[in-house]
mmCIF file of C-alpha atoms and ligand atoms in Angstrom:
data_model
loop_
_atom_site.group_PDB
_atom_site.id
_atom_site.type_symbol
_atom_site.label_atom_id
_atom_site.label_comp_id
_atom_site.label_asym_id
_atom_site.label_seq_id
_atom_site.Cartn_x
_atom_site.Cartn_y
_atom_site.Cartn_z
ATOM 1 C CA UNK A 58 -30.212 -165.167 122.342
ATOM 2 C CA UNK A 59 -33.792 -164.208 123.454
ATOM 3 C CA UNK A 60 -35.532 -166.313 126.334
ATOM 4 C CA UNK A 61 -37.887 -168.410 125.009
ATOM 5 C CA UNK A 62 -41.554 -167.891 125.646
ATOM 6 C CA UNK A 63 -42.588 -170.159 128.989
ATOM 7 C CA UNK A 64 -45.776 -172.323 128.658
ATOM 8 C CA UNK A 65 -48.007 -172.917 131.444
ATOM 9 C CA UNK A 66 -50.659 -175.795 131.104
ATOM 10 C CA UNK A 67 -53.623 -175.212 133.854
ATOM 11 C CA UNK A 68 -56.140 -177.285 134.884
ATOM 12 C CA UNK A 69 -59.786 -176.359 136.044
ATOM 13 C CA UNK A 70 -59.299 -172.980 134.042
ATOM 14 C CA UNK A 71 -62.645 -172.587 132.719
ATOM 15 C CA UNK A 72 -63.359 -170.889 135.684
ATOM 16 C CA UNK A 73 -62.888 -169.839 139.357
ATOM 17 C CA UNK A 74 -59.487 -170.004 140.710
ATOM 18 C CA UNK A 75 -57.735 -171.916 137.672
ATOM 19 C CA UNK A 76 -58.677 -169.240 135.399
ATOM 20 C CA UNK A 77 -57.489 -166.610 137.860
ATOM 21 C CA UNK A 78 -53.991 -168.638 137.600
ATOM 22 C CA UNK A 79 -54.567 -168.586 133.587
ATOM 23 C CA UNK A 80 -55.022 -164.858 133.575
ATOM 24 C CA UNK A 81 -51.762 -164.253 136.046
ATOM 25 C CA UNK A 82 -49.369 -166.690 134.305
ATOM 26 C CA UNK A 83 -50.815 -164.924 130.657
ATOM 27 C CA UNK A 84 -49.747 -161.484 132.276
ATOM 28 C CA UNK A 85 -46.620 -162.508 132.825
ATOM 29 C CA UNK A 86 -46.059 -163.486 129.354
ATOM 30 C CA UNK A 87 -46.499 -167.550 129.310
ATOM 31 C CA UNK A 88 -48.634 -168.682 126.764
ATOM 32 C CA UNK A 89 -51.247 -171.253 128.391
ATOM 33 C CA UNK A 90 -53.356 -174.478 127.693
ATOM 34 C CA UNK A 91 -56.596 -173.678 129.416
ATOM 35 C CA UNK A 92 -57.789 -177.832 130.123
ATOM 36 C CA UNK A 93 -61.036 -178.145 131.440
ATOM 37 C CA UNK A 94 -63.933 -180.832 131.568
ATOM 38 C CA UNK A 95 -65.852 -177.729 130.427
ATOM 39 C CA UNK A 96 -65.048 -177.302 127.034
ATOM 40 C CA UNK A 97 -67.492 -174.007 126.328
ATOM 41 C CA UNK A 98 -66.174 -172.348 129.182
ATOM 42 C CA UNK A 99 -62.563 -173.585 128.391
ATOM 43 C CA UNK A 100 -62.543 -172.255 124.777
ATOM 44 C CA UNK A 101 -64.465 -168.471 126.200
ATOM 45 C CA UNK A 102 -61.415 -168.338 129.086
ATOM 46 C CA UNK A 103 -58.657 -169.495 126.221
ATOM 47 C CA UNK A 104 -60.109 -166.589 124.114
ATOM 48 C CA UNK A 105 -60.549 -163.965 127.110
ATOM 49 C CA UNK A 106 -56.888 -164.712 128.110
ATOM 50 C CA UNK A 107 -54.882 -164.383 124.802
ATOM 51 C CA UNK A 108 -57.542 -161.576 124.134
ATOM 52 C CA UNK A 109 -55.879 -159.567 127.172
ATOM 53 C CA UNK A 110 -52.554 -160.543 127.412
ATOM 54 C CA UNK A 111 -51.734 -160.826 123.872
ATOM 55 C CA UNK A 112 -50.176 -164.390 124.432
ATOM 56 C CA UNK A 113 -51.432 -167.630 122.869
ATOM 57 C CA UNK A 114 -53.541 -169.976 124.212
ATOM 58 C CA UNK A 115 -55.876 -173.044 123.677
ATOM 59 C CA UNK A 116 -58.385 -174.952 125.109
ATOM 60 C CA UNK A 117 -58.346 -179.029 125.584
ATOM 61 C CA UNK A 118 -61.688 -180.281 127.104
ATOM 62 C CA UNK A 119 -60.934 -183.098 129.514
ATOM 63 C CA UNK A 120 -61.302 -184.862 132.413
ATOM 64 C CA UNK A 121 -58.145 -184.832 134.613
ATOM 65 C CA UNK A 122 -59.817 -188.434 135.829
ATOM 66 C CA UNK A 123 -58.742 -190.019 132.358
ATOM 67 C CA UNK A 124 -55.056 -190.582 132.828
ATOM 68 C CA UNK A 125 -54.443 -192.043 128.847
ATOM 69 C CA UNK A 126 -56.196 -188.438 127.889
ATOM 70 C CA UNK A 127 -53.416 -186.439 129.856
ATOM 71 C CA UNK A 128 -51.320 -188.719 128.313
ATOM 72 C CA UNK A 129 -52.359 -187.543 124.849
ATOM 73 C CA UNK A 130 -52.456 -183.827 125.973
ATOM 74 C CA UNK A 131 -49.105 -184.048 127.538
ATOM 75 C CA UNK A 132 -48.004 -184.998 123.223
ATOM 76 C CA UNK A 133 -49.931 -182.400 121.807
ATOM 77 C CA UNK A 134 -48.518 -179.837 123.706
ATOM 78 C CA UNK A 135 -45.417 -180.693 122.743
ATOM 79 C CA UNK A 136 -45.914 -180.615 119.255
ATOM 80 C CA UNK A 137 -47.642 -177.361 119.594
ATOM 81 C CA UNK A 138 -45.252 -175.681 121.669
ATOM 82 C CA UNK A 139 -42.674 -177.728 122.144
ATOM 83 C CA UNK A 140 -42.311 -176.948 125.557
ATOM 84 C CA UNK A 141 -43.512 -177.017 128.947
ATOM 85 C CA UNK A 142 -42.629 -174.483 132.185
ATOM 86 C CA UNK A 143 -45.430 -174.754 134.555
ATOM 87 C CA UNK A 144 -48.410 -177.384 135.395
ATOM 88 C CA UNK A 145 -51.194 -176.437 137.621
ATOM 89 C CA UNK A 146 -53.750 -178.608 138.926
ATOM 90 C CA UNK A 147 -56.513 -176.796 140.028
ATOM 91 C CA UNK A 148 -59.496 -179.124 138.663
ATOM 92 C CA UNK A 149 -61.582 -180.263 141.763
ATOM 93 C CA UNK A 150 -64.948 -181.218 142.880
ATOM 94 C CA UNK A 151 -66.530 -181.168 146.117
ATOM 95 C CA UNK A 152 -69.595 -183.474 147.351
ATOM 96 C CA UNK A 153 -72.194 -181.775 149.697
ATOM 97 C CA UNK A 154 -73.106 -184.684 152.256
ATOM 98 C CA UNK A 155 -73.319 -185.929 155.347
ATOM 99 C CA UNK A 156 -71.016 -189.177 155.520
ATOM 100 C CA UNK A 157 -73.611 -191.181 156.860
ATOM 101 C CA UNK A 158 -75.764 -190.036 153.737
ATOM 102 C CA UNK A 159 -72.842 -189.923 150.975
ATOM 103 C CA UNK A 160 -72.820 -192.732 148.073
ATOM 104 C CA UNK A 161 -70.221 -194.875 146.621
ATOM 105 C CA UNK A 162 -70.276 -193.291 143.664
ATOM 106 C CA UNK A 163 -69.873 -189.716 144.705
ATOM 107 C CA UNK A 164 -66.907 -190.638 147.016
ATOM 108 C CA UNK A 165 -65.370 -192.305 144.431
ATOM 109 C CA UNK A 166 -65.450 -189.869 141.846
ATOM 110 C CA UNK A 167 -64.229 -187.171 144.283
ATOM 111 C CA UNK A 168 -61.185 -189.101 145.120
ATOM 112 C CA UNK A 169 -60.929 -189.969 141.032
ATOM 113 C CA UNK A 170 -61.152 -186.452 140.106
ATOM 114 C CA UNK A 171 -58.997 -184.434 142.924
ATOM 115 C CA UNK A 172 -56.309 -187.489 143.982
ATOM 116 C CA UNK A 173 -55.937 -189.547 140.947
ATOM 117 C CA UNK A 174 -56.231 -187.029 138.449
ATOM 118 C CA UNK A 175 -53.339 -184.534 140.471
ATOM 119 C CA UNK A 176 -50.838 -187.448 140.735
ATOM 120 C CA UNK A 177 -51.410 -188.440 136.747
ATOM 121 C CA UNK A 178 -51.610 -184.419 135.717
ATOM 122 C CA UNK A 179 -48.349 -184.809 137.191
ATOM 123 C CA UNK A 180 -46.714 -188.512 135.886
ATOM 124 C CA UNK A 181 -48.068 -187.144 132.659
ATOM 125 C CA UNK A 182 -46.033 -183.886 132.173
ATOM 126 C CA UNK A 183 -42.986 -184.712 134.239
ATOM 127 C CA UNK A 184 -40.692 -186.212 131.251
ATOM 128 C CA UNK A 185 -41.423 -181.821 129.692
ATOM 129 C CA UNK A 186 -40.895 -180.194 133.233
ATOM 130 C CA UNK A 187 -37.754 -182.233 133.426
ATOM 131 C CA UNK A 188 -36.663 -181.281 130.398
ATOM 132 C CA UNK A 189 -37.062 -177.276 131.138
ATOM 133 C CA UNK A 190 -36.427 -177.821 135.218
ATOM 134 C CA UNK A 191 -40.303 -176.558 135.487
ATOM 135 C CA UNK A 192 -42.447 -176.355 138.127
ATOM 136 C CA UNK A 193 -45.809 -177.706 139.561
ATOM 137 C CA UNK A 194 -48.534 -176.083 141.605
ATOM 138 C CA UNK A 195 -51.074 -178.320 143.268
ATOM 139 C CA UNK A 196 -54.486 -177.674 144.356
ATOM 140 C CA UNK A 197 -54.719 -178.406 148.370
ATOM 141 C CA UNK A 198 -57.101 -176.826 150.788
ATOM 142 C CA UNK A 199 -57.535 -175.728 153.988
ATOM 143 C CA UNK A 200 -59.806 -178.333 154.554
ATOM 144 C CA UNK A 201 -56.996 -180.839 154.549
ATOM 145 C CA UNK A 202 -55.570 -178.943 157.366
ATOM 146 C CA UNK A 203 -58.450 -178.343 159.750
ATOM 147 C CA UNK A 204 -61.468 -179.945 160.231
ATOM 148 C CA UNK A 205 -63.729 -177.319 158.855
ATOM 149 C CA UNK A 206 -67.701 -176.131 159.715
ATOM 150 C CA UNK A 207 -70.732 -176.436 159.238
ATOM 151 C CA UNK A 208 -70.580 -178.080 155.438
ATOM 152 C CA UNK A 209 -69.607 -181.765 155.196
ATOM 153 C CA UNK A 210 -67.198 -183.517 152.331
ATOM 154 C CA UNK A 211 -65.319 -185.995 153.951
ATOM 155 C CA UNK A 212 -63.854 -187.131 150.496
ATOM 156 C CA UNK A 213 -62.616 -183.615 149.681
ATOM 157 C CA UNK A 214 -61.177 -183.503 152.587
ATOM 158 C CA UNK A 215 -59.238 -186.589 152.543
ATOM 159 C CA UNK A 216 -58.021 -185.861 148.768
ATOM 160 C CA UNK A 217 -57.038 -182.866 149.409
ATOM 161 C CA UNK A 218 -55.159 -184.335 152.012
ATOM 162 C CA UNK A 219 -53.882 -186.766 149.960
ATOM 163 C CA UNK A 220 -52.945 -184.271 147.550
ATOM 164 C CA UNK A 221 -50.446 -182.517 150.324
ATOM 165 C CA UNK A 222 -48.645 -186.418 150.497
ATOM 166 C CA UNK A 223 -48.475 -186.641 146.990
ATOM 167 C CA UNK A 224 -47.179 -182.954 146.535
ATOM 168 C CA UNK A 225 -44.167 -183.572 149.378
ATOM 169 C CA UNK A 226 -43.585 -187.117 147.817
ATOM 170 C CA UNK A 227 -42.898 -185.996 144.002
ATOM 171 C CA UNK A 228 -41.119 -182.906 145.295
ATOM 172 C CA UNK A 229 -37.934 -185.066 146.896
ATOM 173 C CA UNK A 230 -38.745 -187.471 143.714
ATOM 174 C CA UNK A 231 -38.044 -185.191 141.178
ATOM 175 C CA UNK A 232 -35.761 -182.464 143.129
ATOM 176 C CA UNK A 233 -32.362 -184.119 141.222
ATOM 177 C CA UNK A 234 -34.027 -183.657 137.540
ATOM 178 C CA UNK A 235 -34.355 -179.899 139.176
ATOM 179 C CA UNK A 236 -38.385 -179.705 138.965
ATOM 180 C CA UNK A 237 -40.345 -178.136 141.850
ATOM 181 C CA UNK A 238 -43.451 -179.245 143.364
ATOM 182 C CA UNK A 239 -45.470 -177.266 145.364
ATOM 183 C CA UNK A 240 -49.062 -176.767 146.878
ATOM 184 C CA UNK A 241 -51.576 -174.326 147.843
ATOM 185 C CA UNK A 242 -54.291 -174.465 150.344
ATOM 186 C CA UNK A 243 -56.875 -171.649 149.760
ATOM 187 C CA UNK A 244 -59.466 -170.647 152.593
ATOM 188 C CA UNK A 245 -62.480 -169.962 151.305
ATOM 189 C CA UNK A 246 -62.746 -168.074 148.243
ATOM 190 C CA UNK A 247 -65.086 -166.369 145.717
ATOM 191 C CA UNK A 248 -65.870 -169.135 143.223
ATOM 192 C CA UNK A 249 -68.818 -170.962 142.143
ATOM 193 C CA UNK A 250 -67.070 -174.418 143.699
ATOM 194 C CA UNK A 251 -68.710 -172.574 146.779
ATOM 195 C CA UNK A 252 -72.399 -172.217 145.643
ATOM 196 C CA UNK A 253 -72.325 -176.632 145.929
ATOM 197 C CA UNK A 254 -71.388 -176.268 149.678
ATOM 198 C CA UNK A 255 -73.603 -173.802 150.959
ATOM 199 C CA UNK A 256 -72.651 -170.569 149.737
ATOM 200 C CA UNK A 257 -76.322 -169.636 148.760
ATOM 201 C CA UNK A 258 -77.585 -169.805 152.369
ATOM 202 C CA UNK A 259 -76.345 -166.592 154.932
ATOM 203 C CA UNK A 260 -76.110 -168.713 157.634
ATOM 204 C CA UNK A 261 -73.534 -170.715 156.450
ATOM 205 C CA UNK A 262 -71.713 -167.946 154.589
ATOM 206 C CA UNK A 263 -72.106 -166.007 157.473
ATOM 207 C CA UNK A 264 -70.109 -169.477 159.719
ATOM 208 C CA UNK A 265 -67.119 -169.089 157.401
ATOM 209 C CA UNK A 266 -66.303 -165.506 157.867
ATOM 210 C CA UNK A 267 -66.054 -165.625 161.301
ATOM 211 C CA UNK A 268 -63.889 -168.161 161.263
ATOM 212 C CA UNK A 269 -62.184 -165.846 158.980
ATOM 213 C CA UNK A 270 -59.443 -163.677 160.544
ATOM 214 C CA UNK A 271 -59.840 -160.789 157.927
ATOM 215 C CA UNK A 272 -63.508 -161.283 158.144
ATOM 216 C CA UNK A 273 -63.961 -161.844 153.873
ATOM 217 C CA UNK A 274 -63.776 -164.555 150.683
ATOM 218 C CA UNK A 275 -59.949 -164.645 149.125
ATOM 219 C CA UNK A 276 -60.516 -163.495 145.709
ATOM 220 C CA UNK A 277 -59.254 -165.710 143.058
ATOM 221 C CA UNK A 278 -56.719 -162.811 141.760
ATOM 222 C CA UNK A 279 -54.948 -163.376 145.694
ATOM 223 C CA UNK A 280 -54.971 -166.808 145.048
ATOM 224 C CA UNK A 281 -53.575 -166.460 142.031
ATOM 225 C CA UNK A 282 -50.687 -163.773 142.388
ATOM 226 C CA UNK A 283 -49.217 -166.936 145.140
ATOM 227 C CA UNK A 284 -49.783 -169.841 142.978
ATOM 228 C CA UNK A 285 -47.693 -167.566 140.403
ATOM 229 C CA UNK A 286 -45.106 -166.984 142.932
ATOM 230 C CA UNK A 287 -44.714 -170.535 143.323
ATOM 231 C CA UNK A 288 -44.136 -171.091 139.950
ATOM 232 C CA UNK A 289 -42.018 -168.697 139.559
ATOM 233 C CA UNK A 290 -37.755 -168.611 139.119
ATOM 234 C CA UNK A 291 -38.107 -166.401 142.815
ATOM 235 C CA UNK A 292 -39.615 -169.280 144.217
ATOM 236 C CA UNK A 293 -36.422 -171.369 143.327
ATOM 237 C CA UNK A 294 -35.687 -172.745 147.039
ATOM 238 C CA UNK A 295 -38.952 -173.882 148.325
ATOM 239 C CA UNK A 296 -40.272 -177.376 147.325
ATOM 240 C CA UNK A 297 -42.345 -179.988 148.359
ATOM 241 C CA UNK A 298 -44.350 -177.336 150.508
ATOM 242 C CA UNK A 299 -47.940 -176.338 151.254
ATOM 243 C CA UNK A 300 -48.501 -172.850 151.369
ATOM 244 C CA UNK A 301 -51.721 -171.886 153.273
ATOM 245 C CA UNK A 302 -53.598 -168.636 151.566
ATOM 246 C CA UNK A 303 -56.646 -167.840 153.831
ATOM 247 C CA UNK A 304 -56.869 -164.617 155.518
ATOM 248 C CA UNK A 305 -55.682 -165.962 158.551
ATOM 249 C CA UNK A 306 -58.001 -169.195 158.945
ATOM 250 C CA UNK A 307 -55.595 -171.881 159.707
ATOM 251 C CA UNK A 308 -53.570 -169.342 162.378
ATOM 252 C CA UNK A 309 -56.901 -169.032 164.328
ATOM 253 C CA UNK A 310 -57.630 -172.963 164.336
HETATM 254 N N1 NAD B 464 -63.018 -171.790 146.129
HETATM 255 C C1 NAD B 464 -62.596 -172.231 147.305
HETATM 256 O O1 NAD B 464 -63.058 -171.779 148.359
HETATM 257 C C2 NAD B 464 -61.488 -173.267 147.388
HETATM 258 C C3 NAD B 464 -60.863 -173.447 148.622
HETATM 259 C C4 NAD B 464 -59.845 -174.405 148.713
HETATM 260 C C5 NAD B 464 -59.460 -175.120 147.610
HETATM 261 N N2 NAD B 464 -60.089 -174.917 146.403
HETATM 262 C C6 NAD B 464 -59.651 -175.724 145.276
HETATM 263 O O2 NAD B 464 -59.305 -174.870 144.202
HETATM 264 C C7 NAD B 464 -59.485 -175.553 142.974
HETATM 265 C C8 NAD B 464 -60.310 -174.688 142.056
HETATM 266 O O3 NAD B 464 -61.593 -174.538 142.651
HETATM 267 P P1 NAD B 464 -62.585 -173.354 142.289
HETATM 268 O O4 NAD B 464 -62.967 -172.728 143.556
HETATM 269 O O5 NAD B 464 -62.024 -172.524 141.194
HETATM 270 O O6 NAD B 464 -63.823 -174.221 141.787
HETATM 271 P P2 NAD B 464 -64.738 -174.069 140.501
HETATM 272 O O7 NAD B 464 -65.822 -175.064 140.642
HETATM 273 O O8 NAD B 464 -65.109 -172.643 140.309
HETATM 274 O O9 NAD B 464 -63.766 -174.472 139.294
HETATM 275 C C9 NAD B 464 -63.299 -175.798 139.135
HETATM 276 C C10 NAD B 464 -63.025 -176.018 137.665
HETATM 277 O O10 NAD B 464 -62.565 -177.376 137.534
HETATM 278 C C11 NAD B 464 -63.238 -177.972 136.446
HETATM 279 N N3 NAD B 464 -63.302 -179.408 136.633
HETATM 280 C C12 NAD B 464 -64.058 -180.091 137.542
HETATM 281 N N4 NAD B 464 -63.895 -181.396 137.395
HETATM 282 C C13 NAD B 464 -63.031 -181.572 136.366
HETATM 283 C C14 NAD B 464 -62.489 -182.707 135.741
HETATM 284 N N5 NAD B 464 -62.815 -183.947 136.124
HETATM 285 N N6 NAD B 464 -61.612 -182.527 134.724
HETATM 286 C C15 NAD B 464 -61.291 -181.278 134.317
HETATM 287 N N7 NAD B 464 -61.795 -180.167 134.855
HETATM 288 C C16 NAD B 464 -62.644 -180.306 135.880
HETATM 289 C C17 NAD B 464 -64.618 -177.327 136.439
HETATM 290 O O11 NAD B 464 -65.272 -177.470 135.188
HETATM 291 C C18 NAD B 464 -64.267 -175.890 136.785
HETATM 292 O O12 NAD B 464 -63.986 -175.123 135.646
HETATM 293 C C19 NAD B 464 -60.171 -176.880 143.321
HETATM 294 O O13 NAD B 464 -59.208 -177.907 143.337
HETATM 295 C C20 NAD B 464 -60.726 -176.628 144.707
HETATM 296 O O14 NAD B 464 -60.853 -177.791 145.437
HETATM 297 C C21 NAD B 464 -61.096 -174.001 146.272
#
């Protein structure tokens, strides 16, 4: 009997570091739901992926705040694949601000976008992962585990934060259906998430490579190849962890 073909459903894939994750999981053979609140960019990364990889994939534009539309994607995958092997939430924002400056408004969508929509990404596709003893991949940072410099996002922080709880907490959850779930904290890596925090100026760019062991960015394929790992069958014995990826940052802290 022939292994079926592993499905990977990956949030935040329209670009940056969720598309890197697209592109790995696609080269090793999963076919992939790119979901994105960017549904141009989703559809072009959908069409790049199967393109190169010669695997399926389609694009769902969403926002991972809207918990009844994971819901609904969580069915249609289903029915168009039957299946699911592998969920990873890599959607995020960050705010730019000072928290004496920062409004209501922006805090709360932060916290609605990175917190809320991890932990319902995940209520939403548990009953599949159960049912194929999947695994999960969160989006952390290593801004949850050091206070970092010069740019400010105290809500980013404290989601990403919350997102290491909520990893650790539906890890020992749902370890007896035999699902994994997992983190990752990048350092600071080539994406455009980085051009809203400062990346444009030297100065700043300039801060966050010294702080930088191996003096550089991560590049999304880095990220990517350990997010894979993760979620793959050789990653069988670690759960409920956080898995720094940073060229060294959080050792030098
Ligand atoms: N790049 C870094 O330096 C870095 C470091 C640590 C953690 N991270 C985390 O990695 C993840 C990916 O970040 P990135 O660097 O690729 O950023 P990015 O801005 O390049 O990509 C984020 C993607 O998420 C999508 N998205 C945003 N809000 C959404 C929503 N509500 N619903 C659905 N999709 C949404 C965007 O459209 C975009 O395609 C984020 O969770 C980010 O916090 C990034």
């Amino acid at each position: 009997m022939s292994t079926p073909q592993k499905v990977a459903v990956v949030s935040g894939a329209a670009q940056g570091l969720g598309a890197a994750v697209a592109d790995e999981l696609a080269s090793r053979g999963m076919r992939i739901v790119v979901v994105d609140i960017n549904g141009e960019g989703g559809t072009e990364s959908a069409r790049k992926i199967a393109e190169r990889h010669g695997v399926d994939a389609f694009a769902v534009e969403l926002d991972v705040a809207d918990a009844d539309a994971l819901d609904r994607l969580a069915e249609r995958v289903l029915a168009e694949y039957g299946r699911v092997d592998v969920l990873i939430n890599a959607a995020g924002i960050a705010e730019d601000a000072e928290t004496l400056d920062v409004t209501n408004e922006t805090l709360q969508r932060v916290i609605q976008v990175n917190l809320f929509g991890t932990i319902v990404a995940c209520r939403a596709f548990a009953p599949a992962l159960i049912e194929t003893k999947g695994a999960i991949v969160n989006f952390s940072s290593i801004a949850a585990l050091a206070g970092v410099r010069p740019e400010h996002h105290v809500a980013y922080d404290a989601t990403k934060s919350g997102v290491i709880a909520a990893t650790r907490t539906l890890a020992v959850e749902w370890a007896p259906h035999g699902v994994r779930v997992n983190a990752i904290a990048p350092g600071y890596s080539a994406t455009p998430i980085l051009d809203g925090v400062g990346a444009n100026t030297p100065e700043i760019m300039d801060a966050w490579i010294s702080q930088v062991p191996q003096r550089r960015l991560m590049q999304p394929s880095e990220i990517a190849k350990v997010v894979a790992f993760l979620a793959s069958d050789d990653a069988v014995a670690i759960t409920g962890q956080t898995v720094p990826a940073d060229g060294g940052y959080l050792a030098a802290k």
